[in-house]
PDB file of C-alpha atoms in Angstrom:
ATOM      1  CA  VAL A  10       0.000   0.000   0.000  1.00 89.00           C
ATOM      2  CA  ARG A  11       1.377   3.379  -0.924  1.00 93.00           C
ATOM      3  CA  PRO A  12       2.034   5.567   2.118  1.00 94.00           C
ATOM      4  CA  GLU A  13      -0.165   8.404   0.866  1.00 96.00           C
ATOM      5  CA  VAL A  14      -3.324   6.268   0.692  1.00 95.00           C
ATOM      6  CA  ALA A  15      -4.245   6.131   4.404  1.00 96.00           C
ATOM      7  CA  PRO A  16      -4.043   9.927   4.876  1.00 97.00           C
ATOM      8  CA  MET A  17      -6.117  10.417   1.722  1.00 96.00           C
ATOM      9  CA  VAL A  18      -8.770   7.998   2.997  1.00 95.00           C
ATOM     10  CA  ALA A  19      -8.858   9.849   6.323  1.00 95.00           C
ATOM     11  CA  GLN A  20      -9.138  13.201   4.565  1.00 97.00           C
ATOM     12  CA  ALA A  21     -12.004  11.956   2.379  1.00 95.00           C
ATOM     13  CA  ARG A  22     -13.789  10.511   5.415  1.00 92.00           C
ATOM     14  CA  ASP A  23     -13.303  13.799   7.313  1.00 95.00           C
ATOM     15  CA  ALA A  24     -14.935  15.552   4.360  1.00 97.00           C
ATOM     16  CA  GLY A  25     -18.003  13.331   4.826  1.00 93.00           C
ATOM     17  CA  LEU A  26     -17.366  10.837   2.060  1.00 92.00           C
ATOM     18  CA  GLY A  27     -18.022   7.134   2.490  1.00 88.00           C
ATOM     19  CA  ILE A  28     -15.206   4.912   1.323  1.00 91.00           C
ATOM     20  CA  VAL A  29     -15.863   1.526  -0.291  1.00 93.00           C
ATOM     21  CA  MET A  30     -13.321  -0.825  -1.828  1.00 96.00           C
ATOM     22  CA  ALA A  31     -14.175  -3.334  -4.556  1.00 97.00           C
ATOM     23  CA  THR A  32     -11.409  -5.656  -5.718  1.00 96.00           C
ATOM     24  CA  GLY A  33     -10.815  -8.939  -7.429  1.00 96.00           C
ATOM     25  CA  ASP A  34      -8.304  -9.867  -4.719  1.00 96.00           C
ATOM     26  CA  HIS A  35      -8.860 -12.633  -2.189  1.00 96.00           C
ATOM     27  CA  LYS A  36     -10.881 -11.746   0.892  1.00 96.00           C
ATOM     28  CA  GLU A  37      -7.903 -11.888   3.253  1.00 96.00           C
ATOM     29  CA  THR A  38      -5.801  -9.662   1.008  1.00 97.00           C
ATOM     30  CA  ALA A  39      -8.628  -7.171   0.593  1.00 96.00           C
ATOM     31  CA  GLU A  40      -9.218  -7.059   4.334  1.00 95.00           C
ATOM     32  CA  ARG A  41      -5.536  -6.495   5.093  1.00 95.00           C
ATOM     33  CA  VAL A  42      -5.271  -3.646   2.560  1.00 96.00           C
ATOM     34  CA  ALA A  43      -8.512  -2.083   3.806  1.00 96.00           C
ATOM     35  CA  ARG A  44      -7.294  -2.169   7.412  1.00 94.00           C
ATOM     36  CA  ALA A  45      -3.926  -0.676   6.448  1.00 95.00           C
ATOM     37  CA  THR A  46      -5.591   2.193   4.599  1.00 95.00           C
ATOM     38  CA  GLY A  47      -8.329   2.906   7.129  1.00 94.00           C
ATOM     39  CA  ILE A  48     -11.166   1.802   4.862  1.00 95.00           C
ATOM     40  CA  LEU A  49     -12.270  -0.773   7.416  1.00 93.00           C
ATOM     41  CA  THR A  50     -13.298   0.869  10.664  1.00 84.00           C
ATOM     42  CA  ALA A  51     -14.861  -0.302  13.907  1.00 78.00           C
ATOM     43  CA  LEU A  52     -18.206   1.025  12.644  1.00 78.00           C
ATOM     44  CA  ASN A  53     -17.918  -0.315   9.120  1.00 82.00           C
ATOM     45  CA  ASN A  54     -15.916  -3.539   9.004  1.00 88.00           C
ATOM     46  CA  ARG A  55     -17.974  -5.779   6.762  1.00 90.00           C
ATOM     47  CA  VAL A  56     -16.134  -7.683   4.027  1.00 95.00           C
ATOM     48  CA  VAL A  57     -18.199  -9.583   1.451  1.00 97.00           C
ATOM     49  CA  GLU A  58     -17.141 -11.785  -1.460  1.00 97.00           C
ATOM     50  CA  GLY A  59     -18.708 -11.451  -4.886  1.00 95.00           C
ATOM     51  CA  THR A  60     -20.390 -14.835  -4.552  1.00 95.00           C
ATOM     52  CA  GLU A  61     -22.396 -13.460  -1.601  1.00 96.00           C
ATOM     53  CA  LEU A  62     -23.764 -10.395  -3.402  1.00 94.00           C
ATOM     54  CA  ALA A  63     -26.839 -12.045  -4.916  1.00 92.00           C
ATOM     55  CA  ALA A  64     -28.180 -12.864  -1.441  1.00 96.00           C
ATOM     56  CA  LEU A  65     -27.935  -9.229  -0.250  1.00 96.00           C
ATOM     57  CA  SER A  66     -30.505  -6.478  -0.579  1.00 95.00           C
ATOM     58  CA  ASP A  67     -29.474  -3.065  -1.887  1.00 93.00           C
ATOM     59  CA  ALA A  68     -29.543  -1.705   1.679  1.00 92.00           C
ATOM     60  CA  GLU A  69     -27.307  -4.541   2.880  1.00 94.00           C
ATOM     61  CA  ILE A  70     -24.855  -3.907   0.040  1.00 94.00           C
ATOM     62  CA  ARG A  71     -24.602  -0.287   1.163  1.00 91.00           C
ATOM     63  CA  SER A  72     -23.493  -1.464   4.616  1.00 90.00           C
ATOM     64  CA  VAL A  73     -20.438  -3.260   3.210  1.00 94.00           C
ATOM     65  CA  ALA A  74     -17.041  -1.558   3.368  1.00 93.00           C
ATOM     66  CA  VAL A  75     -15.068  -4.036   1.262  1.00 97.00           C
ATOM     67  CA  PHE A  76     -16.053  -6.269  -1.634  1.00 97.00           C
ATOM     68  CA  ALA A  77     -13.566  -9.019  -2.497  1.00 97.00           C
ATOM     69  CA  ARG A  78     -13.324 -11.440  -5.410  1.00 98.00           C
ATOM     70  CA  VAL A  79     -15.752  -9.326  -7.434  1.00 97.00           C
ATOM     71  CA  THR A  80     -16.126  -9.348 -11.192  1.00 97.00           C
ATOM     72  CA  PRO A  81     -16.760  -6.306 -13.388  1.00 96.00           C
ATOM     73  CA  GLU A  82     -20.420  -7.364 -13.447  1.00 95.00           C
ATOM     74  CA  ASP A  83     -20.463  -7.462  -9.638  1.00 96.00           C
ATOM     75  CA  LYS A  84     -19.067  -3.939  -9.562  1.00 96.00           C
ATOM     76  CA  LEU A  85     -21.912  -2.738 -11.792  1.00 96.00           C
ATOM     77  CA  GLY A  86     -24.377  -4.420  -9.431  1.00 95.00           C
ATOM     78  CA  ILE A  87     -22.818  -2.602  -6.476  1.00 95.00           C
ATOM     79  CA  ILE A  88     -23.172   0.719  -8.291  1.00 95.00           C
ATOM     80  CA  LYS A  89     -26.813  -0.089  -9.097  1.00 95.00           C
ATOM     81  CA  ALA A  90     -27.472  -0.888  -5.428  1.00 94.00           C
ATOM     82  CA  TYR A  91     -26.084   2.505  -4.413  1.00 91.00           C
ATOM     83  CA  THR A  92     -28.131   4.206  -7.118  1.00 93.00           C
ATOM     84  CA  ASN A  93     -31.328   2.404  -6.078  1.00 91.00           C
ATOM     85  CA  GLU A  94     -30.780   3.467  -2.463  1.00 80.00           C
ATOM     86  CA  GLY A  95     -30.302   7.119  -3.416  1.00 78.00           C
TER      87      GLY A  95
END
């Protein structure tokens, strides 16, 4: 992880932005990177794999901080869930 990422995540969060990570990496790798960058927090520490997305509602998807092992199609579905939830 580049050293400038964690401060940028903190700055974005301080500005009121929600941070979500979607990656094709394995769940453990995604979780480790998200912890190192501050994306995973005590309040938002949910990590979901792409194979679990179909079982989640749009509201549940919005409560996830990190998506691992996702495909490009999964990423579009995540964007649609955010759009549907306003």
